[in-house]
């Protein structure tokens, strides 16, 4: 058997210490729920919730943060990077910050109650 036929495997990159999933970082991943007509529509149809998240967060971190904060089972996460708009302030041009939006799909029968009101 020659050396060419031996399969090689890539070594996994170690996760940097600042990116490891600890509960302190996970509590800062989710910034706020994103409220819009589209978010309401996908929430009703596909049992998805839309969140505004940190720009340096990953899908795995978003999944872990939602499961930690709301005690639900997450089925999947889709992420959208939104570019900030160019704006004018009189004669000066400016730019809003870029931001990231996450569509979180929950498993069947799971829901998130944002109001925090206990149901009788």
GROMACS .gro file of C-alpha atoms in nm:
model
  120
    1UNK     CA    1   0.000   0.000   0.000
    2UNK     CA    2   0.148   0.332  -0.102
    3UNK     CA    3   0.139   0.652   0.097
    4UNK     CA    4  -0.102   0.808  -0.152
    5UNK     CA    5  -0.386   0.571  -0.063
    6UNK     CA    6  -0.379   0.646   0.308
    7UNK     CA    7  -0.666   0.876   0.397
    8UNK     CA    8  -0.574   1.187   0.585
    9UNK     CA    9  -0.794   1.373   0.826
   10UNK     CA   10  -0.790   1.740   0.901
   11UNK     CA   11  -0.727   1.830   1.258
   12UNK     CA   12  -1.003   2.042   1.406
   13UNK     CA   13  -0.904   2.398   1.479
   14UNK     CA   14  -0.898   2.472   1.849
   15UNK     CA   15  -1.162   2.722   1.957
   16UNK     CA   16  -1.004   3.043   2.090
   17UNK     CA   17  -1.057   3.109   2.459
   18UNK     CA   18  -1.263   3.422   2.388
   19UNK     CA   19  -1.507   3.223   2.166
   20UNK     CA   20  -1.568   2.927   2.401
   21UNK     CA   21  -1.923   2.881   2.513
   22UNK     CA   22  -1.948   2.991   2.870
   23UNK     CA   23  -2.271   3.107   3.027
   24UNK     CA   24  -2.140   3.463   3.067
   25UNK     CA   25  -2.081   3.500   2.691
   26UNK     CA   26  -2.403   3.319   2.602
   27UNK     CA   27  -2.609   3.570   2.797
   28UNK     CA   28  -2.471   3.850   2.577
   29UNK     CA   29  -2.531   3.676   2.240
   30UNK     CA   30  -2.901   3.766   2.207
   31UNK     CA   31  -2.954   4.141   2.191
   32UNK     CA   32  -3.332   4.160   2.141
   33UNK     CA   33  -3.620   3.991   1.961
   34UNK     CA   34  -3.669   4.142   1.615
   35UNK     CA   35  -4.030   4.252   1.577
   36UNK     CA   36  -4.160   4.295   1.221
   37UNK     CA   37  -4.441   4.171   0.998
   38UNK     CA   38  -4.214   3.909   0.846
   39UNK     CA   39  -4.105   3.789   1.190
   40UNK     CA   40  -4.470   3.749   1.293
   41UNK     CA   41  -4.549   3.561   0.972
   42UNK     CA   42  -4.264   3.308   1.006
   43UNK     CA   43  -4.344   3.273   1.374
   44UNK     CA   44  -4.696   3.156   1.292
   45UNK     CA   45  -4.612   2.939   0.991
   46UNK     CA   46  -4.282   2.773   1.078
   47UNK     CA   47  -4.254   2.807   1.459
   48UNK     CA   48  -3.954   3.037   1.416
   49UNK     CA   49  -3.844   3.328   1.629
   50UNK     CA   50  -3.628   3.614   1.504
   51UNK     CA   51  -3.355   3.769   1.719
   52UNK     CA   52  -3.105   4.047   1.675
   53UNK     CA   53  -2.769   3.896   1.778
   54UNK     CA   54  -2.406   4.000   1.818
   55UNK     CA   55  -2.216   4.029   1.491
   56UNK     CA   56  -1.938   3.797   1.610
   57UNK     CA   57  -2.170   3.515   1.721
   58UNK     CA   58  -2.191   3.175   1.550
   59UNK     CA   59  -2.488   2.947   1.486
   60UNK     CA   60  -2.377   2.712   1.763
   61UNK     CA   61  -2.355   2.998   2.012
   62UNK     CA   62  -2.698   3.129   1.913
   63UNK     CA   63  -2.847   2.781   1.957
   64UNK     CA   64  -2.686   2.741   2.299
   65UNK     CA   65  -2.793   3.091   2.408
   66UNK     CA   66  -3.159   3.035   2.314
   67UNK     CA   67  -3.163   2.694   2.484
   68UNK     CA   68  -3.002   2.842   2.797
   69UNK     CA   69  -3.216   3.156   2.827
   70UNK     CA   70  -3.559   3.021   2.729
   71UNK     CA   71  -3.525   2.651   2.823
   72UNK     CA   72  -3.646   2.522   2.484
   73UNK     CA   73  -3.519   2.272   2.227
   74UNK     CA   74  -3.382   2.435   1.910
   75UNK     CA   75  -3.416   2.255   1.577
   76UNK     CA   76  -3.213   2.491   1.358
   77UNK     CA   77  -3.062   2.837   1.320
   78UNK     CA   78  -3.034   3.051   1.006
   79UNK     CA   79  -2.830   3.373   1.015
   80UNK     CA   80  -2.855   3.689   0.804
   81UNK     CA   81  -2.589   3.962   0.802
   82UNK     CA   82  -2.764   4.297   0.748
   83UNK     CA   83  -2.566   4.594   0.624
   84UNK     CA   84  -2.621   4.933   0.785
   85UNK     CA   85  -2.783   5.203   0.574
   86UNK     CA   86  -2.598   5.506   0.445
   87UNK     CA   87  -2.762   5.815   0.594
   88UNK     CA   88  -2.723   6.190   0.552
   89UNK     CA   89  -2.723   6.439   0.835
   90UNK     CA   90  -2.750   6.775   0.662
   91UNK     CA   91  -2.440   6.802   0.449
   92UNK     CA   92  -2.258   6.517   0.627
   93UNK     CA   93  -2.286   6.155   0.520
   94UNK     CA   94  -2.290   5.884   0.780
   95UNK     CA   95  -2.352   5.514   0.812
   96UNK     CA   96  -2.549   5.300   1.053
   97UNK     CA   97  -2.382   4.996   1.205
   98UNK     CA   98  -2.402   4.653   1.042
   99UNK     CA   99  -2.598   4.395   1.240
  100UNK     CA  100  -2.687   4.028   1.242
  101UNK     CA  101  -3.029   3.864   1.253
  102UNK     CA  102  -3.097   3.502   1.350
  103UNK     CA  103  -3.401   3.293   1.258
  104UNK     CA  104  -3.433   3.023   1.527
  105UNK     CA  105  -3.655   2.720   1.454
  106UNK     CA  106  -3.790   2.540   1.759
  107UNK     CA  107  -3.883   2.174   1.776
  108UNK     CA  108  -4.249   2.073   1.753
  109UNK     CA  109  -4.450   2.176   2.058
  110UNK     CA  110  -4.192   2.426   2.188
  111UNK     CA  111  -4.277   2.796   2.232
  112UNK     CA  112  -4.113   3.106   2.374
  113UNK     CA  113  -4.319   3.341   2.592
  114UNK     CA  114  -4.164   3.689   2.571
  115UNK     CA  115  -4.417   3.843   2.807
  116UNK     CA  116  -4.305   3.619   3.094
  117UNK     CA  117  -4.662   3.591   3.223
  118UNK     CA  118  -4.747   3.265   3.391
  119UNK     CA  119  -5.041   3.089   3.231
  120UNK     CA  120  -5.312   2.966   3.474
   0.00000   0.00000   0.00000
